[in-house]
Amino acid sequence: FQVLLGFLVYFYYAQQNGYSFAPFQDEEQVLLVFIVAWNVGFVWSLALKWPPNVRSLFLRRCEFDSADHVAVFAPSLVDEVGITESTIHIVYIKRLLNCLSVAFNGFFSLLFSDVTRPAVRGSFTYCRVEVDSNGNRYFVFRLRRYRFAASAGVFVVGHLQIATTLQEFIDRRAGLTEEQVVTEYRAAVGENTIPLPAPRMFDCIVSEFSKPFYIYQNYMTWTWFNFWYFHMGFVQTFAYVSGGLAVSFIRYLNDRNLHKLSIVSGEVEVLRDDKVVAIHQRELVPGDVVLIQPGKTYCDMVVVASEHLLLDESALTGEVTPVRKVAIEASEGKEDYHEKRHKKNTIFAGTEVIECSAHGQELGVVSCTGSFTSKGGLLRDI
């Protein structure tokens, strides 16, 4: 449509200057075709913004065990407002918007033959199904891994809860075996990473200028190029293009900073098969017993042995004062574990160990990895 509108503007000025090769009889005919092309292009371009992406229109429905994409529907969060005299108009407006949204989505569901779309407000995301090095099928949605459970025939969240009480964490001080890690834990949770890809400036620009606002601005600009108002068209084009590029650059910088937070590097010593082995931080799984050493942590873990442990939690809380962590008391073993209630016993991902006792005297049991850590949850919220 952009090329067509460009040719029609050219033919308009060709008629103005008396060129005989223009395929239209007069200026009125050129403008009539321009109006038709503008309206069809504008409606069609906005209609194609309703599906999550154009590629999704060519996907066919199938069972999970043979799918190469999964459609995930996320309902919109609804703020509950108590009905009072001062808020009743807000409630009515929300109900009106909800009715319009249902009617709008119903029309486009019929147009695109999407008869399975839920009636509630929300959005679809089409996630590509990947296969890891061990042959496990999974997809990532909002930084979290969902693995395919062949026994149930569905995708389930890739997280393992290794303990519910403090005593269960204490009982895990012996660590895991390599066979357990490979056959059970790795398949369930994958690598200890937060799957946040490195941003590209080009992708940020395409994403920004694909928004309905810029589609509207683009088509409004074309209306200036006839009747010798092309100079106003250039001014408006410069205004929205420069604004869009500035927003894209800021988004790129923000995404790059977030990506830096998701990088996992370095090695850690753990107990595997009753031996101390050094592995990459990405290879940690819930249940691993870590020999705590100074440096940054990339997992959430519960301290089960400690004499002197001091952490810097400023990256998460902003508090610059070092925080002391202690091991779980055996007398508290029957208590249910909760990361907030037992903060003094928990080391959170993203924090840094600044002081600890001699090597091997500080032990922690990994409770969460990847996007299920406190740091991962923070990045998901952002």
mmCIF file of C-alpha atoms in Angstrom:
data_model
loop_
_atom_site.group_PDB
_atom_site.id
_atom_site.type_symbol
_atom_site.label_atom_id
_atom_site.label_comp_id
_atom_site.label_asym_id
_atom_site.label_seq_id
_atom_site.Cartn_x
_atom_site.Cartn_y
_atom_site.Cartn_z
ATOM 1 C CA PHE A 1 0.000 0.000 0.000
ATOM 2 C CA GLN A 2 2.873 2.369 0.697
ATOM 3 C CA VAL A 3 4.274 1.841 -2.796
ATOM 4 C CA LEU A 4 0.818 2.200 -4.350
ATOM 5 C CA LEU A 5 0.176 5.480 -2.529
ATOM 6 C CA GLY A 6 3.607 6.718 -3.613
ATOM 7 C CA PHE A 7 2.817 6.011 -7.269
ATOM 8 C CA LEU A 8 -0.584 7.690 -6.977
ATOM 9 C CA VAL A 9 1.027 10.844 -5.566
ATOM 10 C CA TYR A 10 3.513 10.760 -8.451
ATOM 11 C CA PHE A 11 0.687 10.368 -10.991
ATOM 12 C CA TYR A 12 -1.160 13.297 -9.384
ATOM 13 C CA TYR A 13 1.781 15.619 -9.928
ATOM 14 C CA ALA A 14 2.297 14.155 -13.406
ATOM 15 C CA GLN A 15 -1.255 15.221 -14.273
ATOM 16 C CA GLN A 16 -0.546 18.646 -12.790
ATOM 17 C CA ASN A 17 2.429 19.072 -15.113
ATOM 18 C CA GLY A 18 0.668 17.713 -18.178
ATOM 19 C CA TYR A 19 2.596 14.472 -18.690
ATOM 20 C CA SER A 20 0.680 12.230 -21.098
ATOM 21 C CA PHE A 21 2.154 8.897 -19.909
ATOM 22 C CA ALA A 22 0.205 8.978 -16.654
ATOM 23 C CA PRO A 23 -2.456 6.162 -16.797
ATOM 24 C CA PHE A 24 -5.273 8.426 -15.558
ATOM 25 C CA GLN A 25 -7.478 10.800 -17.469
ATOM 26 C CA ASP A 26 -7.450 13.695 -15.007
ATOM 27 C CA GLU A 27 -6.566 14.767 -11.452
ATOM 28 C CA GLU A 28 -10.012 13.906 -10.096
ATOM 29 C CA GLN A 29 -9.620 10.273 -11.162
ATOM 30 C CA VAL A 30 -6.178 10.066 -9.522
ATOM 31 C CA LEU A 31 -7.529 11.486 -6.242
ATOM 32 C CA LEU A 32 -10.498 9.085 -6.297
ATOM 33 C CA VAL A 33 -8.169 6.077 -6.632
ATOM 34 C CA PHE A 34 -5.928 7.587 -3.940
ATOM 35 C CA ILE A 35 -8.871 7.859 -1.507
ATOM 36 C CA VAL A 36 -9.929 4.252 -2.150
ATOM 37 C CA ALA A 37 -6.363 2.928 -1.772
ATOM 38 C CA TRP A 38 -5.809 5.011 1.379
ATOM 39 C CA ASN A 39 -8.961 3.724 3.112
ATOM 40 C CA VAL A 40 -8.418 0.090 2.145
ATOM 41 C CA GLY A 41 -4.757 0.217 3.171
ATOM 42 C CA PHE A 42 -5.485 1.943 6.475
ATOM 43 C CA VAL A 43 -8.215 -0.526 7.524
ATOM 44 C CA TRP A 44 -6.198 -3.540 6.351
ATOM 45 C CA SER A 45 -3.013 -2.423 8.146
ATOM 46 C CA LEU A 46 -4.877 -1.885 11.421
ATOM 47 C CA ALA A 47 -6.766 -5.177 11.047
ATOM 48 C CA LEU A 48 -3.467 -7.049 10.765
ATOM 49 C CA LYS A 49 -2.470 -5.630 14.167
ATOM 50 C CA TRP A 50 -5.204 -7.700 15.874
ATOM 51 C CA PRO A 51 -3.476 -11.093 15.586
ATOM 52 C CA PRO A 52 -0.259 -11.392 17.674
ATOM 53 C CA ASN A 53 1.715 -11.620 14.443
ATOM 54 C CA VAL A 54 0.991 -12.259 10.783
ATOM 55 C CA ARG A 55 2.853 -15.584 10.884
ATOM 56 C CA SER A 56 0.317 -16.936 13.387
ATOM 57 C CA LEU A 57 -2.380 -16.754 10.697
ATOM 58 C CA PHE A 58 -0.655 -19.576 8.812
ATOM 59 C CA LEU A 59 -0.345 -21.978 11.767
ATOM 60 C CA ARG A 60 -2.744 -24.917 12.027
ATOM 61 C CA ARG A 61 -4.045 -26.480 15.220
ATOM 62 C CA CYS A 62 -2.560 -29.787 16.352
ATOM 63 C CA GLU A 63 -1.776 -31.802 19.489
ATOM 64 C CA PHE A 64 0.961 -30.680 21.874
ATOM 65 C CA ASP A 65 3.192 -33.659 21.108
ATOM 66 C CA SER A 66 3.606 -32.539 17.485
ATOM 67 C CA ALA A 67 3.386 -28.756 17.913
ATOM 68 C CA ASP A 68 6.209 -26.439 16.883
ATOM 69 C CA HIS A 69 4.406 -23.395 18.346
ATOM 70 C CA VAL A 70 2.191 -22.987 21.407
ATOM 71 C CA ALA A 71 -0.454 -20.260 21.718
ATOM 72 C CA VAL A 72 -0.489 -18.904 25.280
ATOM 73 C CA PHE A 73 -3.424 -16.737 26.340
ATOM 74 C CA ALA A 74 -2.786 -14.293 29.190
ATOM 75 C CA PRO A 75 -5.925 -12.625 30.614
ATOM 76 C CA SER A 76 -5.681 -8.914 31.343
ATOM 77 C CA LEU A 77 -5.463 -7.989 35.005
ATOM 78 C CA VAL A 78 -8.659 -6.347 36.210
ATOM 79 C CA ASP A 79 -8.493 -3.845 39.061
ATOM 80 C CA GLU A 80 -11.392 -4.384 41.404
ATOM 81 C CA VAL A 81 -12.966 -1.081 42.384
ATOM 82 C CA GLY A 82 -15.465 -0.861 45.222
ATOM 83 C CA ILE A 83 -18.725 0.742 44.090
ATOM 84 C CA THR A 84 -19.264 4.058 45.865
ATOM 85 C CA GLU A 85 -20.802 7.326 44.814
ATOM 86 C CA SER A 86 -17.401 8.651 43.799
ATOM 87 C CA THR A 87 -16.327 5.551 41.840
ATOM 88 C CA ILE A 88 -19.539 4.359 40.226
ATOM 89 C CA HIS A 89 -18.755 6.247 36.996
ATOM 90 C CA ILE A 90 -15.394 4.412 36.809
ATOM 91 C CA VAL A 91 -17.211 1.085 37.107
ATOM 92 C CA TYR A 92 -19.614 2.034 34.314
ATOM 93 C CA ILE A 93 -16.759 3.116 32.064
ATOM 94 C CA LYS A 94 -14.923 -0.181 32.681
ATOM 95 C CA ARG A 95 -18.056 -2.161 31.891
ATOM 96 C CA LEU A 96 -18.567 -0.180 28.691
ATOM 97 C CA LEU A 97 -14.952 -0.720 27.624
ATOM 98 C CA ASN A 98 -15.253 -4.413 28.419
ATOM 99 C CA CYS A 99 -18.389 -4.724 26.280
ATOM 100 C CA LEU A 100 -16.684 -2.899 23.409
ATOM 101 C CA SER A 101 -13.633 -5.122 23.772
ATOM 102 C CA VAL A 102 -15.767 -8.279 23.645
ATOM 103 C CA ALA A 103 -17.602 -7.022 20.548
ATOM 104 C CA PHE A 104 -14.343 -5.949 18.880
ATOM 105 C CA ASN A 105 -12.607 -9.254 19.588
ATOM 106 C CA GLY A 106 -15.697 -11.189 18.546
ATOM 107 C CA PHE A 107 -15.753 -9.462 15.158
ATOM 108 C CA PHE A 108 -12.075 -10.100 14.469
ATOM 109 C CA SER A 109 -12.311 -13.663 15.782
ATOM 110 C CA LEU A 110 -14.956 -14.251 13.128
ATOM 111 C CA LEU A 111 -12.902 -12.430 10.493
ATOM 112 C CA PHE A 112 -9.750 -14.480 11.178
ATOM 113 C CA SER A 113 -11.649 -17.729 12.009
ATOM 114 C CA ASP A 114 -10.240 -17.763 15.551
ATOM 115 C CA VAL A 115 -13.222 -19.474 17.165
ATOM 116 C CA THR A 116 -11.279 -20.741 20.197
ATOM 117 C CA ARG A 117 -10.400 -17.297 21.563
ATOM 118 C CA PRO A 118 -11.672 -16.824 25.168
ATOM 119 C CA ALA A 119 -14.359 -14.224 25.738
ATOM 120 C CA VAL A 120 -12.409 -12.452 28.503
ATOM 121 C CA ARG A 121 -9.969 -9.640 27.737
ATOM 122 C CA GLY A 122 -6.381 -10.683 27.212
ATOM 123 C CA SER A 123 -3.689 -11.337 24.636
ATOM 124 C CA PHE A 124 -2.191 -14.313 22.807
ATOM 125 C CA THR A 125 1.521 -14.995 22.499
ATOM 126 C CA TYR A 126 2.806 -17.599 20.074
ATOM 127 C CA CYS A 127 5.884 -19.305 21.528
ATOM 128 C CA ARG A 128 8.218 -21.480 19.481
ATOM 129 C CA VAL A 129 8.788 -24.997 20.819
ATOM 130 C CA GLU A 130 12.513 -25.710 21.236
ATOM 131 C CA VAL A 131 14.446 -28.939 21.873
ATOM 132 C CA ASP A 132 17.403 -28.930 24.280
ATOM 133 C CA SER A 133 20.562 -31.025 24.052
ATOM 134 C CA ASN A 134 18.890 -33.889 25.960
ATOM 135 C CA GLY A 135 15.925 -34.044 23.587
ATOM 136 C CA ASN A 136 13.462 -32.345 25.946
ATOM 137 C CA ARG A 137 10.813 -30.169 24.279
ATOM 138 C CA TYR A 138 10.023 -26.823 25.883
ATOM 139 C CA PHE A 139 8.987 -23.245 25.194
ATOM 140 C CA VAL A 140 9.646 -19.970 26.991
ATOM 141 C CA PHE A 141 6.871 -17.557 27.965
ATOM 142 C CA ARG A 142 7.611 -14.376 29.903
ATOM 143 C CA LEU A 143 11.104 -15.619 30.757
ATOM 144 C CA ARG A 144 9.847 -18.920 32.179
ATOM 145 C CA ARG A 145 10.458 -22.375 30.773
ATOM 146 C CA TYR A 146 7.561 -24.788 30.210
ATOM 147 C CA ARG A 147 8.532 -28.379 29.447
ATOM 148 C CA PHE A 148 6.515 -31.053 27.692
ATOM 149 C CA ALA A 149 5.383 -33.836 30.022
ATOM 150 C CA ALA A 150 4.899 -36.817 27.730
ATOM 151 C CA SER A 151 2.971 -38.777 30.365
ATOM 152 C CA ALA A 152 0.302 -36.082 30.642
ATOM 153 C CA GLY A 153 0.542 -34.841 27.056
ATOM 154 C CA VAL A 154 0.751 -31.188 28.122
ATOM 155 C CA PHE A 155 3.345 -28.529 28.842
ATOM 156 C CA VAL A 156 4.018 -27.902 32.523
ATOM 157 C CA VAL A 157 5.984 -25.216 34.311
ATOM 158 C CA GLY A 158 9.693 -26.057 34.548
ATOM 159 C CA HIS A 159 10.150 -25.781 38.293
ATOM 160 C CA LEU A 160 10.834 -28.271 41.070
ATOM 161 C CA GLN A 161 9.896 -27.713 44.692
ATOM 162 C CA ILE A 162 12.530 -29.764 46.472
ATOM 163 C CA ALA A 163 11.380 -29.105 50.043
ATOM 164 C CA THR A 164 8.481 -27.630 51.989
ATOM 165 C CA THR A 165 9.825 -27.678 55.552
ATOM 166 C CA LEU A 166 13.156 -26.524 56.981
ATOM 167 C CA GLN A 167 13.994 -30.091 58.047
ATOM 168 C CA GLU A 168 13.709 -31.258 54.441
ATOM 169 C CA PHE A 169 16.351 -28.722 53.450
ATOM 170 C CA ILE A 170 18.623 -29.956 56.262
ATOM 171 C CA ASP A 171 18.159 -33.557 55.084
ATOM 172 C CA ARG A 172 19.493 -32.577 51.650
ATOM 173 C CA ARG A 173 22.989 -31.683 52.894
ATOM 174 C CA ALA A 174 24.433 -34.769 51.203
ATOM 175 C CA GLY A 175 23.807 -33.283 47.757
ATOM 176 C CA LEU A 176 22.740 -34.950 44.509
ATOM 177 C CA THR A 177 24.163 -37.650 42.290
ATOM 178 C CA GLU A 178 25.132 -36.958 38.691
ATOM 179 C CA GLU A 179 22.540 -39.488 37.558
ATOM 180 C CA GLN A 180 19.785 -37.621 39.404
ATOM 181 C CA VAL A 181 20.841 -34.343 37.835
ATOM 182 C CA VAL A 182 20.820 -35.728 34.281
ATOM 183 C CA THR A 183 17.714 -37.908 34.400
ATOM 184 C CA GLU A 184 15.433 -35.941 36.731
ATOM 185 C CA TYR A 185 16.426 -32.380 37.481
ATOM 186 C CA ARG A 186 17.960 -31.143 34.232
ATOM 187 C CA ALA A 187 15.011 -32.340 32.159
ATOM 188 C CA ALA A 188 12.567 -30.596 34.487
ATOM 189 C CA VAL A 189 14.200 -27.196 34.987
ATOM 190 C CA GLY A 190 16.779 -26.789 32.220
ATOM 191 C CA GLU A 191 19.769 -24.508 32.640
ATOM 192 C CA ASN A 192 20.132 -21.967 35.412
ATOM 193 C CA THR A 193 19.618 -19.011 33.091
ATOM 194 C CA ILE A 194 17.081 -16.266 32.571
ATOM 195 C CA PRO A 195 16.218 -16.509 28.843
ATOM 196 C CA LEU A 196 16.427 -12.815 28.035
ATOM 197 C CA PRO A 197 17.951 -12.440 24.541
ATOM 198 C CA ALA A 198 20.418 -9.691 23.715
ATOM 199 C CA PRO A 199 18.510 -6.755 22.163
ATOM 200 C CA ARG A 200 19.178 -5.445 18.665
ATOM 201 C CA MET A 201 18.576 -1.859 17.633
ATOM 202 C CA PHE A 202 16.929 -2.962 14.377
ATOM 203 C CA ASP A 203 14.403 -5.133 16.238
ATOM 204 C CA CYS A 204 13.575 -2.247 18.582
ATOM 205 C CA ILE A 205 12.934 0.050 15.596
ATOM 206 C CA VAL A 206 10.706 -2.492 13.837
ATOM 207 C CA SER A 207 8.763 -3.163 17.041
ATOM 208 C CA GLU A 208 8.231 0.548 17.707
ATOM 209 C CA PHE A 209 7.127 1.506 14.194
ATOM 210 C CA SER A 210 4.763 -1.494 14.007
ATOM 211 C CA LYS A 211 2.532 0.016 16.687
ATOM 212 C CA PRO A 212 -0.924 1.297 15.624
ATOM 213 C CA PHE A 213 0.079 4.871 16.513
ATOM 214 C CA TYR A 214 2.794 4.962 13.828
ATOM 215 C CA ILE A 215 0.553 3.246 11.289
ATOM 216 C CA TYR A 216 -1.975 6.013 11.874
ATOM 217 C CA GLN A 217 0.702 8.714 11.614
ATOM 218 C CA ASN A 218 2.030 7.160 8.416
ATOM 219 C CA TYR A 219 -1.333 7.205 6.666
ATOM 220 C CA MET A 220 -2.110 10.706 7.932
ATOM 221 C CA THR A 221 1.169 11.880 6.408
ATOM 222 C CA TRP A 222 0.158 10.606 2.961
ATOM 223 C CA THR A 223 -2.864 12.958 2.982
ATOM 224 C CA TRP A 224 -0.478 15.948 2.946
ATOM 225 C CA PHE A 225 1.383 14.969 -0.203
ATOM 226 C CA ASN A 226 -1.403 15.954 -2.614
ATOM 227 C CA PHE A 227 -2.555 19.501 -3.455
ATOM 228 C CA TRP A 228 1.062 20.722 -3.279
ATOM 229 C CA TYR A 229 1.241 20.291 0.483
ATOM 230 C CA PHE A 230 4.132 17.850 0.218
ATOM 231 C CA HIS A 231 6.329 20.139 2.353
ATOM 232 C CA MET A 232 3.951 19.573 5.284
ATOM 233 C CA GLY A 233 4.171 15.837 4.636
ATOM 234 C CA PHE A 234 7.947 15.961 4.946
ATOM 235 C CA VAL A 235 7.712 17.946 8.186
ATOM 236 C CA GLN A 236 5.243 15.482 9.740
ATOM 237 C CA THR A 237 7.306 12.516 8.544
ATOM 238 C CA PHE A 238 10.420 13.969 10.143
ATOM 239 C CA ALA A 239 8.525 14.616 13.393
ATOM 240 C CA TYR A 240 7.131 11.113 13.946
ATOM 241 C CA VAL A 241 10.152 9.275 12.514
ATOM 242 C CA SER A 242 12.617 11.157 14.726
ATOM 243 C CA GLY A 243 10.361 10.630 17.744
ATOM 244 C CA GLY A 244 10.038 6.919 17.005
ATOM 245 C CA LEU A 245 13.801 6.531 16.578
ATOM 246 C CA ALA A 246 14.421 8.292 19.897
ATOM 247 C CA VAL A 247 11.959 5.994 21.695
ATOM 248 C CA SER A 248 13.516 2.949 20.010
ATOM 249 C CA PHE A 249 16.997 3.974 21.126
ATOM 250 C CA ILE A 250 15.875 4.469 24.737
ATOM 251 C CA ARG A 251 14.152 1.098 24.688
ATOM 252 C CA TYR A 252 17.308 -0.493 23.276
ATOM 253 C CA LEU A 253 19.395 0.966 26.119
ATOM 254 C CA ASN A 254 16.890 -0.268 28.721
ATOM 255 C CA ASP A 255 16.740 -3.748 27.184
ATOM 256 C CA ARG A 256 20.533 -3.900 27.042
ATOM 257 C CA ASN A 257 20.773 -3.065 30.750
ATOM 258 C CA LEU A 258 18.197 -5.753 31.555
ATOM 259 C CA HIS A 259 20.112 -8.260 29.449
ATOM 260 C CA LYS A 260 23.270 -7.541 31.436
ATOM 261 C CA LEU A 261 21.368 -8.450 34.605
ATOM 262 C CA SER A 262 20.436 -11.818 33.123
ATOM 263 C CA ILE A 263 23.996 -12.880 32.224
ATOM 264 C CA VAL A 264 25.240 -15.894 34.217
ATOM 265 C CA SER A 265 29.002 -16.341 34.491
ATOM 266 C CA GLY A 266 31.640 -18.066 36.616
ATOM 267 C CA GLU A 267 31.939 -21.414 38.356
ATOM 268 C CA VAL A 268 30.654 -22.758 41.652
ATOM 269 C CA GLU A 269 31.619 -25.754 43.791
ATOM 270 C CA VAL A 270 28.875 -28.264 44.614
ATOM 271 C CA LEU A 271 28.530 -31.709 46.158
ATOM 272 C CA ARG A 272 27.904 -34.341 43.492
ATOM 273 C CA ASP A 273 28.265 -38.077 44.239
ATOM 274 C CA ASP A 274 29.697 -37.189 47.673
ATOM 275 C CA LYS A 275 32.528 -35.253 46.019
ATOM 276 C CA VAL A 276 33.223 -31.568 45.621
ATOM 277 C CA VAL A 277 33.159 -30.656 41.933
ATOM 278 C CA ALA A 278 33.395 -27.324 40.138
ATOM 279 C CA ILE A 279 30.623 -26.642 37.621
ATOM 280 C CA HIS A 280 29.442 -23.616 35.664
ATOM 281 C CA GLN A 281 26.764 -21.542 37.350
ATOM 282 C CA ARG A 282 24.413 -22.433 34.475
ATOM 283 C CA GLU A 283 24.532 -26.109 35.482
ATOM 284 C CA LEU A 284 23.051 -25.593 38.941
ATOM 285 C CA VAL A 285 19.724 -27.314 39.643
ATOM 286 C CA PRO A 286 17.370 -27.188 42.648
ATOM 287 C CA GLY A 287 18.676 -29.572 45.304
ATOM 288 C CA ASP A 288 22.355 -28.930 44.648
ATOM 289 C CA VAL A 289 24.447 -28.301 47.772
ATOM 290 C CA VAL A 290 26.730 -25.297 47.178
ATOM 291 C CA LEU A 291 29.956 -24.520 48.987
ATOM 292 C CA ILE A 292 29.378 -20.822 49.563
ATOM 293 C CA GLN A 293 32.266 -18.572 48.578
ATOM 294 C CA PRO A 294 32.686 -14.797 48.160
ATOM 295 C CA GLY A 295 31.189 -13.458 44.954
ATOM 296 C CA LYS A 296 27.887 -12.967 43.176
ATOM 297 C CA THR A 297 25.161 -15.594 43.496
ATOM 298 C CA TYR A 298 23.017 -16.782 40.585
ATOM 299 C CA CYS A 299 20.436 -18.888 42.430
ATOM 300 C CA ASP A 300 18.234 -18.771 45.507
ATOM 301 C CA MET A 301 19.487 -21.089 48.251
ATOM 302 C CA VAL A 302 18.792 -21.906 51.865
ATOM 303 C CA VAL A 303 21.757 -21.834 54.264
ATOM 304 C CA VAL A 304 22.112 -25.180 56.076
ATOM 305 C CA ALA A 305 25.604 -24.681 57.556
ATOM 306 C CA SER A 306 27.216 -21.384 58.501
ATOM 307 C CA GLU A 307 29.569 -19.759 60.988
ATOM 308 C CA HIS A 308 30.016 -16.297 59.526
ATOM 309 C CA LEU A 309 28.172 -15.131 56.435
ATOM 310 C CA LEU A 310 27.751 -11.532 55.306
ATOM 311 C CA LEU A 311 25.968 -10.448 52.123
ATOM 312 C CA ASP A 312 25.456 -7.302 50.083
ATOM 313 C CA GLU A 313 21.783 -7.215 49.005
ATOM 314 C CA SER A 314 21.837 -3.694 47.576
ATOM 315 C CA ALA A 315 21.225 -4.997 44.028
ATOM 316 C CA LEU A 316 17.774 -6.222 45.093
ATOM 317 C CA THR A 317 16.744 -4.023 48.001
ATOM 318 C CA GLY A 318 18.858 -0.895 47.585
ATOM 319 C CA GLU A 319 20.027 -1.269 51.185
ATOM 320 C CA VAL A 320 23.782 -0.692 51.376
ATOM 321 C CA THR A 321 24.209 -2.120 54.870
ATOM 322 C CA PRO A 322 25.602 -5.695 54.753
ATOM 323 C CA VAL A 323 23.131 -8.374 55.846
ATOM 324 C CA ARG A 324 24.089 -11.339 58.045
ATOM 325 C CA LYS A 325 22.780 -14.780 57.121
ATOM 326 C CA VAL A 326 22.553 -17.758 59.466
ATOM 327 C CA ALA A 327 21.944 -21.467 59.039
ATOM 328 C CA ILE A 328 18.641 -23.172 59.751
ATOM 329 C CA GLU A 329 18.226 -24.251 63.353
ATOM 330 C CA ALA A 330 17.398 -27.924 63.853
ATOM 331 C CA SER A 331 14.807 -26.916 66.441
ATOM 332 C CA GLU A 332 12.868 -25.085 63.691
ATOM 333 C CA GLY A 333 12.816 -28.085 61.370
ATOM 334 C CA LYS A 334 9.051 -28.611 61.480
ATOM 335 C CA GLU A 335 8.307 -25.109 60.237
ATOM 336 C CA ASP A 336 7.161 -24.623 56.645
ATOM 337 C CA TYR A 337 9.735 -22.722 54.640
ATOM 338 C CA HIS A 338 8.857 -19.324 53.201
ATOM 339 C CA GLU A 339 11.467 -17.091 51.621
ATOM 340 C CA LYS A 340 10.104 -13.908 53.201
ATOM 341 C CA ARG A 341 9.594 -15.341 56.652
ATOM 342 C CA HIS A 342 13.015 -17.007 56.570
ATOM 343 C CA LYS A 343 15.012 -14.236 54.924
ATOM 344 C CA LYS A 344 17.788 -14.625 57.474
ATOM 345 C CA ASN A 345 18.324 -18.199 56.213
ATOM 346 C CA THR A 346 18.018 -17.418 52.490
ATOM 347 C CA ILE A 347 20.570 -16.177 49.963
ATOM 348 C CA PHE A 348 18.865 -14.561 46.971
ATOM 349 C CA ALA A 349 20.067 -14.558 43.387
ATOM 350 C CA GLY A 350 21.692 -11.260 42.405
ATOM 351 C CA THR A 351 23.148 -10.626 45.866
ATOM 352 C CA GLU A 352 26.856 -10.857 46.638
ATOM 353 C CA VAL A 353 28.660 -12.766 49.369
ATOM 354 C CA ILE A 354 31.260 -10.387 50.801
ATOM 355 C CA GLU A 355 32.430 -12.361 53.846
ATOM 356 C CA CYS A 356 32.307 -16.025 54.811
ATOM 357 C CA SER A 357 34.183 -18.561 56.935
ATOM 358 C CA ALA A 358 36.871 -20.948 55.777
ATOM 359 C CA HIS A 359 36.298 -22.913 52.611
ATOM 360 C CA GLY A 360 33.692 -25.675 52.963
ATOM 361 C CA GLN A 361 32.138 -24.484 56.229
ATOM 362 C CA GLU A 362 29.282 -22.542 54.599
ATOM 363 C CA LEU A 363 26.739 -24.727 52.789
ATOM 364 C CA GLY A 364 23.558 -23.779 50.962
ATOM 365 C CA VAL A 365 20.864 -25.910 49.304
ATOM 366 C CA VAL A 366 19.653 -24.494 45.994
ATOM 367 C CA SER A 367 15.914 -23.853 46.159
ATOM 368 C CA CYS A 368 15.261 -21.976 42.899
ATOM 369 C CA THR A 369 17.097 -21.399 39.630
ATOM 370 C CA GLY A 370 16.572 -19.331 36.478
ATOM 371 C CA SER A 371 13.498 -17.139 36.288
ATOM 372 C CA PHE A 372 12.040 -18.702 39.458
ATOM 373 C CA THR A 373 14.607 -16.925 41.610
ATOM 374 C CA SER A 374 13.912 -13.594 43.283
ATOM 375 C CA LYS A 375 16.043 -11.893 40.635
ATOM 376 C CA GLY A 376 14.153 -13.694 37.858
ATOM 377 C CA GLY A 377 10.848 -12.608 39.346
ATOM 378 C CA LEU A 378 12.064 -9.017 39.411
ATOM 379 C CA LEU A 379 13.041 -9.151 35.736
ATOM 380 C CA ARG A 380 9.673 -10.706 34.852
ATOM 381 C CA ASP A 381 7.862 -7.845 36.567
ATOM 382 C CA ILE A 382 9.948 -5.301 34.657
#
